[in-house]
Amino acid sequence: MSPIGGMVPPNITPDKNFGIGNYTYDDFNRAVRYGIAKNGDTLYPSMPWVSYSRISVSDMEALYAYFMYSVQPVARASNANTIPWPLSIRWPMTYWRWFFTPSVQLPPQDAPTDSLALGAYYVNGLGHCGACHTPRALTLQEVAFDEHDGNAYLSGGQLIDGYFVPSLRGEKVSGLGNSSTEEIVELLKTGRTDKTATFGPMSDVVTNSTQYMTESDLHAIASYLRSLPARVQQEKSYYSSNTYAALSHGDISSVGASVYMKNCEGCHLANGLGYSKKFTRLALNSTVNSQEPNGLIQIVLVGSSHAKTMDNNIPIYSMPGFSQSLSDQDIADVITFIRSSWGNNASAVSATMVAESRKEMQRLSQ
């Protein structure tokens, strides 16, 4: 679901009737790199062709070969988009592409070999990380397309499926400023670290994409992300044992403390540190401390599961949703408690905010 309505991904198997089986390499390159379909229509930017314009010639050729010779054709028509008229009229998209997207530069023949440059190549291009993690203008284009466009790039995006998209820059509290290269690699490989875990759409990214990348490629990505300075300067947070001491002595006088002890403490513990790589620590967690609490609200409402990987030695743990068992006020109270405990220092959450997230959840499920 996009701000202008529902965009349904088309069939891109090599079926000649319903897919891209009749695409030549030039047709394929024009669609992926320039955002122009075989019939001349401009593709909606939910297909991140602006990022894909950076793909090297050799990688584009490899992609074409994969789609045409390794993917099985499926003879099935795609469902129609549900974008209402007049936004569904396609030809204005051509003018949008002209005015709001950068011109396509001559692509390199091959991907770079330098680690930092390779990381930028993956993040800015094939990985299209900015499509989610960069803010968008009112006219819906990304406000920055790489680090040369300013520090808005990868500084956090809009809600996706009800989840707030965090910064991938160097913020010490709400970004990657306190994450080591190895921790970022581990998160992209497995979906979890000792400090945090992926959730929502990012777990799908790990399951379907980054877990298959080589260690050297993941290190390149992590090195590039760690090179991006913070957009918002933040003081480093430090763990506080005050909440743990109070809960350990039976003091649940703080608003939300009793809800936490009844519903959360069993997994995340009274010290907020959880169980390493099983039940996520809440203390000093960047998601917990995000300026926008929507992601945390959504997790409490609908629950969350670890990303699924090929490694059968990594068990999958899930958190149940509490949309049926807790009221909006209960959820607001417990999230406010979490966001102000163990050294966390984030703003309070209101019942109105939870109610709005609940409505969004119900809308997305329809």
PDB file of N, CA and C in Angstrom, residues 7 70 141 152 156 170 172 219 229 249 257 343 358:
ATOM      1  N   MET A   7      -0.396  -0.702  -4.971  1.00  0.00           N
ATOM      2  CA  MET A   7       0.401  -1.065  -6.138  1.00  0.00           C
ATOM      3  C   MET A   7       0.704  -2.552  -6.061  1.00  0.00           C
ATOM      4  N   SER A  70      16.828 -19.034 -15.293  1.00  0.00           N
ATOM      5  CA  SER A  70      16.806 -19.752 -14.019  1.00  0.00           C
ATOM      6  C   SER A  70      15.456 -19.691 -13.315  1.00  0.00           C
ATOM      7  N   GLN A 141       9.264  11.548  -4.001  1.00  0.00           N
ATOM      8  CA  GLN A 141      10.615  11.089  -4.313  1.00  0.00           C
ATOM      9  C   GLN A 141      11.479  11.145  -3.067  1.00  0.00           C
ATOM     10  N   ALA A 152      20.467  13.817   4.952  1.00  0.00           N
ATOM     11  CA  ALA A 152      19.131  13.231   5.041  1.00  0.00           C
ATOM     12  C   ALA A 152      19.128  11.799   4.515  1.00  0.00           C
ATOM     13  N   GLY A 156      16.322   7.777   8.060  1.00  0.00           N
ATOM     14  CA  GLY A 156      15.035   7.290   8.559  1.00  0.00           C
ATOM     15  C   GLY A 156      13.921   7.662   7.612  1.00  0.00           C
ATOM     16  N   GLY A 170      24.912   7.434  11.865  1.00  0.00           N
ATOM     17  CA  GLY A 170      25.701   7.260  13.075  1.00  0.00           C
ATOM     18  C   GLY A 170      25.107   7.788  14.353  1.00  0.00           C
ATOM     19  N   LYS A 172      23.895   7.881  17.955  1.00  0.00           N
ATOM     20  CA  LYS A 172      24.339   6.997  19.035  1.00  0.00           C
ATOM     21  C   LYS A 172      23.184   6.275  19.731  1.00  0.00           C
ATOM     22  N   HIS A 219      30.447  -7.268   5.099  1.00  0.00           N
ATOM     23  CA  HIS A 219      31.415  -6.383   5.755  1.00  0.00           C
ATOM     24  C   HIS A 219      31.550  -5.069   4.986  1.00  0.00           C
ATOM     25  N   PRO A 229      28.101   9.805   8.925  1.00  0.00           N
ATOM     26  CA  PRO A 229      27.963  10.518  10.204  1.00  0.00           C
ATOM     27  C   PRO A 229      26.501  10.694  10.585  1.00  0.00           C
ATOM     28  N   HIS A 249      12.495  -5.410  44.010  1.00  0.00           N
ATOM     29  CA  HIS A 249      11.972  -5.230  45.360  1.00  0.00           C
ATOM     30  C   HIS A 249      10.441  -5.110  45.368  1.00  0.00           C
ATOM     31  N   ALA A 257       4.478  -0.230  34.971  1.00  0.00           N
ATOM     32  CA  ALA A 257       5.340  -1.267  35.537  1.00  0.00           C
ATOM     33  C   ALA A 257       4.578  -2.569  35.764  1.00  0.00           C
ATOM     34  N   GLY A 343      17.942   3.179  31.397  1.00  0.00           N
ATOM     35  CA  GLY A 343      18.785   4.098  30.638  1.00  0.00           C
ATOM     36  C   GLY A 343      18.146   4.591  29.357  1.00  0.00           C
ATOM     37  N   ARG A 358      -3.516   1.053  15.866  1.00  0.00           N
ATOM     38  CA  ARG A 358      -4.449  -0.076  15.798  1.00  0.00           C
ATOM     39  C   ARG A 358      -5.340   0.049  14.562  1.00  0.00           C
TER      40      ARG A 358
END
